[in-house]
GROMACS .gro file of C-alpha atoms in nm:
model
  284
    1MET     CA    1  -9.976  -5.783 -10.465
    2ASP     CA    2  -9.950  -5.929 -10.118
    3PHE     CA    3 -10.293  -6.085 -10.073
    4ILE     CA    4 -10.235  -6.201  -9.717
    5ARG     CA    5 -10.151  -5.846  -9.614
    6SER     CA    6 -10.446  -5.716  -9.817
    7ALA     CA    7 -10.685  -5.963  -9.655
    8ALA     CA    8 -10.555  -5.872  -9.310
    9ARG     CA    9 -10.603  -5.506  -9.389
   10ARG     CA   10 -10.960  -5.578  -9.499
   11ARG     CA   11 -11.041  -5.755  -9.175
   12THR     CA   12 -10.889  -5.468  -8.978
   13LEU     CA   13 -11.104  -5.217  -9.167
   14GLY     CA   14 -11.410  -5.428  -9.100
   15ALA     CA   15 -11.330  -5.447  -8.730
   16LEU     CA   16 -11.277  -5.071  -8.709
   17ALA     CA   17 -11.600  -5.008  -8.898
   18GLY     CA   18 -11.784  -5.243  -8.664
   19THR     CA   19 -11.650  -5.057  -8.360
   20ALA     CA   20 -11.757  -4.725  -8.508
   21LEU     CA   21 -12.103  -4.849  -8.588
   22ILE     CA   22 -12.152  -4.993  -8.240
   23ALA     CA   23 -12.064  -4.654  -8.095
   24ALA     CA   24 -12.294  -4.466  -8.332
   25VAL     CA   25 -12.590  -4.698  -8.370
   26VAL     CA   26 -12.931  -4.542  -8.324
   27GLN     CA   27 -13.234  -4.766  -8.295
   28ILE     CA   28 -13.513  -4.703  -8.545
   29PRO     CA   29 -13.857  -4.727  -8.387
   30ALA     CA   30 -14.029  -5.045  -8.501
   31SER     CA   31 -14.381  -5.066  -8.627
   32ALA     CA   32 -14.631  -5.265  -8.426
   33GLY     CA   33 -14.529  -5.630  -8.408
   34THR     CA   34 -14.196  -5.572  -8.584
   35ALA     CA   35 -13.866  -5.586  -8.397
   36THR     CA   36 -13.600  -5.326  -8.461
   37ALA     CA   37 -13.285  -5.459  -8.625
   38PRO     CA   38 -12.987  -5.520  -8.399
   39ASP     CA   39 -12.651  -5.363  -8.467
   40LYS     CA   40 -12.555  -5.557  -8.780
   41SER     CA   41 -12.185  -5.515  -8.706
   42SER     CA   42 -12.208  -5.749  -8.405
   43ALA     CA   43 -11.986  -6.056  -8.383
   44ARG     CA   44 -12.061  -6.356  -8.600
   45SER     CA   45 -12.246  -6.646  -8.449
   46ALA     CA   46 -12.074  -6.982  -8.420
   47ASP     CA   47 -12.223  -7.113  -8.747
   48GLN     CA   48 -12.102  -6.818  -8.957
   49SER     CA   49 -11.791  -6.896  -9.160
   50VAL     CA   50 -11.498  -6.669  -9.244
   51PHE     CA   51 -11.310  -6.639  -9.574
   52SER     CA   52 -10.950  -6.705  -9.473
   53ALA     CA   53 -10.640  -6.531  -9.609
   54ALA     CA   54 -10.532  -6.854  -9.780
   55GLU     CA   55 -10.872  -6.896  -9.946
   56ASP     CA   56 -10.860  -6.530 -10.052
   57ASP     CA   57 -10.519  -6.584 -10.211
   58ASP     CA   58 -10.645  -6.885 -10.404
   59TYR     CA   59 -10.975  -6.733 -10.520
   60TYR     CA   60 -10.822  -6.407 -10.641
   61LYS     CA   61 -10.489  -6.542 -10.768
   62ASP     CA   62 -10.564  -6.438 -11.129
   63ALA     CA   63 -10.603  -6.076 -11.016
   64GLU     CA   64 -10.265  -6.059 -10.844
   65GLY     CA   65 -10.051  -5.764 -10.952
   66LYS     CA   66 -10.321  -5.609 -11.172
   67THR     CA   67 -10.483  -5.268 -11.159
   68GLY     CA   68 -10.730  -5.058 -11.358
   69GLU     CA   69 -10.899  -5.226 -11.653
   70GLU     CA   70 -10.674  -5.531 -11.625
   71LEU     CA   71 -10.791  -5.586 -11.268
   72LYS     CA   72 -11.153  -5.538 -11.369
   73LYS     CA   73 -11.118  -5.791 -11.650
   74ALA     CA   74 -10.950  -6.042 -11.419
   75LEU     CA   75 -11.220  -6.005 -11.155
   76HIS     CA   76 -11.491  -6.048 -11.418
   77GLY     CA   77 -11.339  -6.382 -11.513
   78ILE     CA   78 -11.309  -6.491 -11.151
   79ILE     CA   79 -11.664  -6.406 -11.041
   80SER     CA   80 -11.823  -6.535 -11.363
   81LYS     CA   81 -11.673  -6.885 -11.340
   82ASP     CA   82 -11.885  -7.184 -11.231
   83VAL     CA   83 -12.167  -6.964 -11.105
   84LYS     CA   84 -12.495  -7.128 -11.008
   85THR     CA   85 -12.784  -6.926 -11.148
   86LEU     CA   86 -13.098  -6.908 -10.937
   87SER     CA   87 -13.458  -6.882 -11.050
   88TYR     CA   88 -13.656  -6.581 -10.930
   89ASP     CA   89 -13.861  -6.806 -10.701
   90GLU     CA   90 -13.542  -6.943 -10.545
   91VAL     CA   91 -13.442  -6.589 -10.452
   92TRP     CA   92 -13.709  -6.582 -10.178
   93ASP     CA   93 -13.542  -6.865  -9.987
   94ALA     CA   94 -13.193  -6.735 -10.058
   95LEU     CA   95 -13.270  -6.395  -9.903
   96LYS     CA   96 -13.400  -6.563  -9.589
   97GLU     CA   97 -13.047  -6.698  -9.544
   98THR     CA   98 -12.831  -6.417  -9.680
   99ASP     CA   99 -13.010  -6.140  -9.487
  100LYS     CA  100 -13.099  -6.336  -9.174
  101ASP     CA  101 -13.118  -6.134  -8.854
  102PRO     CA  102 -12.817  -6.260  -8.651
  103ASP     CA  103 -13.022  -6.216  -8.332
  104ASN     CA  104 -13.344  -6.374  -8.463
  105ALA     CA  105 -13.312  -6.656  -8.716
  106GLY     CA  106 -13.679  -6.625  -8.812
  107ASN     CA  107 -13.636  -6.268  -8.934
  108VAL     CA  108 -13.456  -6.082  -9.212
  109ILE     CA  109 -13.301  -5.736  -9.198
  110LEU     CA  110 -13.462  -5.495  -9.444
  111LEU     CA  111 -13.204  -5.302  -9.644
  112TYR     CA  112 -13.336  -4.947  -9.638
  113SER     CA  113 -13.536  -4.931  -9.316
  114GLY     CA  114 -13.298  -5.147  -9.112
  115LYS     CA  115 -13.593  -5.319  -8.947
  116SER     CA  116 -13.602  -5.683  -8.850
  117GLU     CA  117 -13.904  -5.841  -9.021
  118SER     CA  118 -14.045  -6.192  -9.010
  119ALA     CA  119 -13.895  -6.392  -9.295
  120ASP     CA  120 -14.239  -6.536  -9.360
  121ASN     CA  121 -14.396  -6.191  -9.408
  122SER     CA  122 -14.298  -6.170  -9.774
  123GLY     CA  123 -14.526  -6.077 -10.061
  124GLY     CA  124 -14.685  -5.777 -10.223
  125GLY     CA  125 -14.867  -5.615  -9.933
  126GLU     CA  126 -14.762  -5.267  -9.823
  127ASP     CA  127 -14.647  -5.395  -9.483
  128GLN     CA  128 -14.463  -5.696  -9.625
  129TRP     CA  129 -14.113  -5.731  -9.769
  130ASN     CA  130 -14.020  -5.815 -10.126
  131ARG     CA  131 -13.713  -5.853 -10.351
  132GLU     CA  132 -13.542  -5.525 -10.427
  133HIS     CA  133 -13.313  -5.506 -10.731
  134VAL     CA  134 -13.048  -5.264 -10.610
  135TRP     CA  135 -12.932  -5.234 -10.971
  136ALA     CA  136 -13.282  -5.152 -11.096
  137LYS     CA  137 -13.389  -5.420 -11.343
  138SER     CA  138 -13.516  -5.159 -11.591
  139HIS     CA  139 -13.158  -5.026 -11.626
  140GLY     CA  140 -13.067  -5.266 -11.903
  141ASP     CA  141 -13.415  -5.418 -11.921
  142PHE     CA  142 -13.305  -5.757 -11.785
  143GLY     CA  143 -13.622  -5.811 -11.582
  144THR     CA  144 -13.637  -6.110 -11.348
  145SER     CA  145 -13.495  -6.370 -11.584
  146PRO     CA  146 -13.212  -6.590 -11.449
  147GLY     CA  147 -12.887  -6.395 -11.457
  148PRO     CA  148 -12.870  -6.030 -11.347
  149GLY     CA  149 -13.241  -6.043 -11.265
  150THR     CA  150 -13.182  -6.313 -11.003
  151ASP     CA  151 -12.827  -6.237 -10.889
  152VAL     CA  152 -12.851  -6.241 -10.510
  153HIS     CA  153 -12.545  -6.020 -10.473
  154HIS     CA  154 -12.768  -5.721 -10.555
  155LEU     CA  155 -13.108  -5.850 -10.444
  156ARG     CA  156 -13.211  -5.750 -10.092
  157PRO     CA  157 -13.526  -5.771  -9.879
  158THR     CA  158 -13.699  -5.434  -9.851
  159ASN     CA  159 -14.035  -5.306  -9.736
  160VAL     CA  160 -14.278  -5.310 -10.029
  161LYS     CA  161 -14.373  -4.943  -9.989
  162VAL     CA  162 -14.012  -4.828  -9.957
  163ASN     CA  163 -13.916  -5.041 -10.256
  164SER     CA  164 -14.186  -4.866 -10.457
  165ILE     CA  165 -14.059  -4.525 -10.349
  166ARG     CA  166 -13.705  -4.612 -10.457
  167SER     CA  167 -13.851  -4.749 -10.782
  168SER     CA  168 -13.582  -4.751 -11.054
  169LYS     CA  169 -13.404  -4.432 -10.949
  170ASP     CA  170 -13.030  -4.390 -10.964
  171PHE     CA  171 -12.834  -4.328 -10.644
  172ASP     CA  172 -12.726  -3.979 -10.539
  173LYS     CA  173 -12.739  -3.743 -10.242
  174GLY     CA  174 -13.035  -3.536 -10.132
  175GLY     CA  175 -13.410  -3.512 -10.143
  176GLU     CA  176 -13.683  -3.555  -9.883
  177GLU     CA  177 -13.674  -3.821  -9.613
  178VAL     CA  178 -13.851  -4.142  -9.711
  179GLU     CA  179 -14.167  -4.223  -9.518
  180GLY     CA  180 -14.122  -4.546  -9.324
  181ALA     CA  181 -13.743  -4.548  -9.368
  182PRO     CA  182 -13.577  -4.270  -9.167
  183GLY     CA  183 -13.232  -4.175  -9.290
  184ASN     CA  184 -13.315  -4.246  -9.656
  185PHE     CA  185 -13.385  -3.959  -9.894
  186THR     CA  186 -13.529  -3.929 -10.242
  187ASP     CA  187 -13.610  -3.676 -10.511
  188ASP     CA  188 -13.738  -3.697 -10.868
  189ASP     CA  189 -13.443  -3.885 -11.012
  190SER     CA  190 -13.237  -4.030 -10.728
  191PHE     CA  191 -13.237  -4.220 -10.400
  192GLU     CA  192 -13.000  -4.188 -10.105
  193PRO     CA  193 -12.987  -4.488  -9.867
  194ARG     CA  194 -12.924  -4.457  -9.494
  195ASP     CA  195 -12.564  -4.414  -9.383
  196GLU     CA  196 -12.534  -4.770  -9.247
  197VAL     CA  197 -12.579  -4.927  -9.592
  198LYS     CA  198 -12.441  -4.664  -9.828
  199GLY     CA  199 -12.125  -4.868  -9.882
  200ASP     CA  200 -12.327  -5.188  -9.922
  201VAL     CA  201 -12.526  -5.028 -10.203
  202ALA     CA  202 -12.212  -4.897 -10.372
  203ARG     CA  203 -12.038  -5.235 -10.363
  204MET     CA  204 -12.346  -5.414 -10.499
  205ILE     CA  205 -12.364  -5.172 -10.792
  206LEU     CA  206 -11.993  -5.209 -10.870
  207TYR     CA  207 -12.018  -5.588 -10.846
  208MET     CA  208 -12.287  -5.578 -11.116
  209ASP     CA  209 -12.067  -5.351 -11.329
  210VAL     CA  210 -11.784  -5.606 -11.313
  211ARG     CA  211 -11.993  -5.923 -11.332
  212TYR     CA  212 -12.200  -5.836 -11.643
  213GLU     CA  213 -11.979  -5.725 -11.931
  214GLY     CA  214 -12.198  -5.818 -12.227
  215ASP     CA  215 -11.990  -6.124 -12.320
  216ASP     CA  216 -12.288  -6.357 -12.276
  217GLU     CA  217 -12.662  -6.318 -12.334
  218PHE     CA  218 -12.683  -6.050 -12.067
  219PRO     CA  219 -12.644  -5.673 -12.117
  220ASP     CA  220 -12.318  -5.489 -12.055
  221LEU     CA  221 -12.390  -5.307 -11.730
  222GLU     CA  222 -12.183  -4.997 -11.660
  223ALA     CA  223 -12.195  -4.757 -11.367
  224ASN     CA  224 -12.163  -4.394 -11.478
  225ASP     CA  225 -12.161  -4.049 -11.320
  226GLU     CA  226 -12.514  -3.957 -11.420
  227VAL     CA  227 -12.867  -3.986 -11.285
  228GLY     CA  228 -13.182  -4.029 -11.490
  229ASN     CA  229 -13.033  -4.318 -11.689
  230GLY     CA  230 -13.374  -4.462 -11.770
  231SER     CA  231 -13.365  -4.796 -11.952
  232LYS     CA  232 -13.000  -4.767 -12.055
  233PRO     CA  233 -12.776  -5.038 -11.903
  234ASN     CA  234 -12.623  -4.775 -11.675
  235ILE     CA  235 -12.671  -4.658 -11.320
  236GLY     CA  236 -12.517  -4.375 -11.120
  237LYS     CA  237 -12.387  -4.174 -10.965
  238LEU     CA  238 -12.040  -4.329 -10.975
  239SER     CA  239 -11.854  -4.049 -10.796
  240VAL     CA  240 -12.103  -4.066 -10.509
  241LEU     CA  241 -12.094  -4.446 -10.496
  242LYS     CA  242 -11.713  -4.436 -10.466
  243GLN     CA  243 -11.744  -4.192 -10.178
  244TRP     CA  244 -12.005  -4.411 -10.004
  245SER     CA  245 -11.788  -4.720 -10.037
  246ASP     CA  246 -11.498  -4.535  -9.877
  247GLU     CA  247 -11.706  -4.386  -9.594
  248ASP     CA  248 -11.894  -4.708  -9.510
  249PRO     CA  249 -11.652  -5.005  -9.531
  250PRO     CA  250 -11.781  -5.364  -9.514
  251ASP     CA  251 -11.910  -5.476  -9.176
  252LYS     CA  252 -11.958  -5.830  -9.048
  253PHE     CA  253 -12.317  -5.853  -9.174
  254GLU     CA  254 -12.209  -5.768  -9.529
  255GLU     CA  255 -11.906  -5.998  -9.511
  256ASN     CA  256 -12.120  -6.286  -9.383
  257ARG     CA  257 -12.375  -6.224  -9.658
  258ASN     CA  258 -12.099  -6.252  -9.918
  259GLN     CA  259 -11.984  -6.578  -9.761
  260VAL     CA  260 -12.335  -6.730  -9.749
  261ILE     CA  261 -12.388  -6.653 -10.119
  262PHE     CA  262 -12.054  -6.816 -10.196
  263ASP     CA  263 -12.106  -7.123  -9.977
  264LYS     CA  264 -12.475  -7.198 -10.026
  265PHE     CA  265 -12.608  -7.034 -10.340
  266GLN     CA  266 -12.417  -6.887 -10.634
  267HIS     CA  267 -12.062  -6.993 -10.544
  268ASN     CA  268 -11.915  -6.659 -10.644
  269ARG     CA  269 -11.816  -6.353 -10.442
  270ASN     CA  270 -11.843  -5.976 -10.445
  271PRO     CA  271 -11.476  -5.876 -10.473
  272PHE     CA  272 -11.541  -5.528 -10.334
  273VAL     CA  273 -11.662  -5.675 -10.006
  274ASP     CA  274 -11.344  -5.882  -9.979
  275HIS     CA  275 -11.121  -5.602 -10.108
  276PRO     CA  276 -11.286  -5.258 -10.080
  277GLU     CA  277 -10.952  -5.101 -10.178
  278TRP     CA  278 -11.011  -5.232 -10.532
  279VAL     CA  279 -11.283  -4.970 -10.583
  280LYS     CA  280 -11.013  -4.703 -10.611
  281GLU     CA  281 -10.788  -4.933 -10.815
  282ILE     CA  282 -11.052  -4.975 -11.087
  283TYR     CA  283 -11.266  -4.660 -11.073
  284LYS     CA  284 -11.011  -4.378 -11.079
   0.00000   0.00000   0.00000
């Protein structure tokens, strides 16, 4: 596998996706006192680092030439090595860095609504933001204990009310539009995020599938093609997640988030942000 060519292809995809998003972006009306999020595909600021092709080659060297289950196993080993595990309290501060509004350092971008909210407005109030487990913590019953319960790769700031509406539902298409988060839809057993973060959600779920294989004290998490998984260590719907990852490739906000987690917090990466083509290589 030519990793330099693969990394270059990834950056090209990201640039094309960014151009498309800039052309299509629609501002979501902000609530009183809350700024609307900028286009999150905008160029990185001077203090945002980039994962180079050489660093990519070195980090993923054990995955070179592999595909299918062999690739998944190799990636599990790579992203599980020398990981710093955060406490649930430390997640608050981490999210203020990983999801920082690139146009307003005092704000965070909320995952589902897309709004830019004061980083200090966190808590349990309906108009505040809290820590959303994209892989719902009841799916495997891992709670908020250090490990999958505090893995920042799938924890995102979301509006408290919207977080409650999503609850522990699987991901799928359809339903009624979510109040307070236009472009998101939900029904009795599933949640559909807005188009701008569909791929983000898919890649977070697949990261969790690869990262937690049951070879430690944590459950073996597996994405499947079902909804209504309940407390089983599964979440779906895999066929839809694969489609979302393909339709919404990583943008600069998602790539920068991956880099911040690697540099400042857990010191591991989401391989599907670096190499979205690996989704099809593993989940055929």
